[in-house]
Amino acid sequence: MSNWEAVYEKWNTYENLDPSLKKELADIQNDEAALEDAFYQELTFGTGGMRGILGPGTNRMNIYTVRKAANGLANHLLANRVNVRDRGVAVAYDCRYMSREFAVETAKVLGSYGIRAYVFKSLRPTPLLSFTVRHLGAVAGVMITASHNPPEYNGFKVYNEDGGQITPGEADEIIEQIRRTENELTVPYLEQDELEEEELINWVGEEVDHAYLERLKQITKLEEEEQERKKEMGIVFTPLHGTAHDLVLKGLDQLNFTNVGVVKEQAEPDPEFSTVKSPNPEEHQAFTMAIEQGQESNAAILLGTDPDADRLGVAVKDKAGEYQVLTGNQLGSLMLDYLLTHTDEHVLKTARLVKTVVTTELGRSIADSYGAKTIDTLTGFKYIGEKIHEFDSSGETFIFGFEESYGYLISSFARDKDAVQAAVMACEMAYYWDKQGKTLLEALDDIYEKHGYYLEGMSSLTLKGKEGSEMIASIMEAVRNKPFEEIGGFSVKQTEDYLAGERTLVEEGRKEEISLPRENMLKFILDEDAWVCLRPSGTEPKIKYYYGVCGSSKEDSRNKLNDIKQALDEAVGQITRS
């Protein structure tokens, strides 16, 4: 009997197995491939938590894998933090299947250790959970979400006492505690009525929302008189069946935006995300209904948030009257320029832009032009949150944080990407430029004219299951063992291996240390201000490759970007076929 078969047998013969999981297990009992995939490994707990397909098995999201994760978190907190039981853990959840159930299961396990849980009565956005941890002075936070993954997914995302996603060091400690939990089927827990009787669960209502909205008011760059003025600029908003509806509308109302239309068919939470192929504002098809409504109402700006409201997409009209969806890099660059334009020159001396290594270099150019410093982090907003925490004691001023995948943070009262903040700021920015007689696209063209025509792209290869994971590892190993010397006609000037923690300066023939945490990622700095980066996704069964250029014109940049994309597609294709 193989190891996975032994684990399956343990589950299959467990008398008290949850009835719904028992039925699902019976449905696949004759499908060896499905059983192996469900039991061949434990669901990976990464640097932010875990995410996976719902169903029975150790490699699936279910009440037992959630209990095991919560058990590891409880033991980690008790071993490494003070006043854990009194301070408690904030728990929120989105609209996905089993989200509320997993939130309660988390509280049940925490309660067995005497740790109080603050659980929201109804679904809430991820950035509100980040805010709640800080607002309540909780020792940690848990968000039950799978962000923009397909409907069959859910996840368990952990936040530290600063309100940021847990750091790699904290994740390692939690993982070690999870490993010490030998049997996920027998993790100790209290029943919900016991939690309520012993006051180990506090149900959170709208009081935290009100506190968040008070802080949201303060991010505006508009003068007080302008804030009070009614703004009739047309806005169409879709929460894509997720959690952002109430907070975004209230945030816009606070700035007196009076002409806001919501896509009715996508306003209500729906775990199936039934009107879109993917509830991801990065995907242009997610804007189909918003665009139709925008055309009817002649809206100036369209907003789309993902299900847990930590990512924002924006579309605006071009000169032909057609809506164009801005890339994450474009919207981030526009926001940065707007924020810095309205920042006091004394503040600019300590101002810091924080972006990831795969985010546009246009951000650095904009920051430089205002005298602000740019700090690069690894991919993932947890690293941006970690930098903001360092600023609390370093005297540096956080101005803006963003990543190419539609994640933005304007003010650090939250410590994770925040689509509610970004939605309100995007509308404010569009209103400001409209008063100057410009659209956001025209404002963006001005930025390109000043700084250069930066253009970026990202391709991904989805490789599911055990074989897919092995293939992704093989691709990274192949490129690491034989690094590119040129890509799409561009010579490689530097190779950055973040797993080895070293940078190779090709022309000089020497190496230097990279002062960032270790991660399985490779970046190639090319001539003519171009670059390429390969990275396995931490949340999806994909390998992603990012690339960026800076050309003399839009056409020049598009041609360069296409050359690099074709070269990468061919290179990765050759590896997968070999």
Coordinates of N, CA and C in Angstrom, one line a residue, residues 92 112 132 332 354 364 366 414 534 544 554:
A92 N -12.6 36.8 9.1 CA -13.5 37.3 8.1 C -13.6 36.3 7.0
S112 N -10.8 26.1 21.5 CA -10.4 25.0 22.3 C -9.1 25.3 23.1
T132 N -9.2 45.4 10.5 CA -9.8 45.0 11.7 C -8.7 44.5 12.7
G332 N -1.7 51.9 -11.7 CA -0.8 52.2 -10.6 C 0.1 53.4 -10.9
V354 N 6.7 51.7 -2.8 CA 7.1 50.3 -2.7 C 6.4 49.5 -3.8
R364 N 9.2 53.8 -10.9 CA 10.5 54.3 -10.4 C 10.8 55.6 -11.1
I366 N 8.7 57.8 -12.3 CA 7.8 58.8 -11.8 C 8.3 59.3 -10.4
A414 N -4.7 50.1 6.3 CA -4.7 48.7 6.0 C -3.3 48.3 5.6
L534 N 10.7 34.9 -14.6 CA 9.9 33.6 -14.5 C 9.7 33.3 -13.1
K544 N 4.3 31.6 -14.3 CA 4.1 32.9 -14.9 C 5.4 33.4 -15.4
K554 N 4.8 54.0 -28.7 CA 4.0 52.9 -28.3 C 4.2 51.8 -29.3

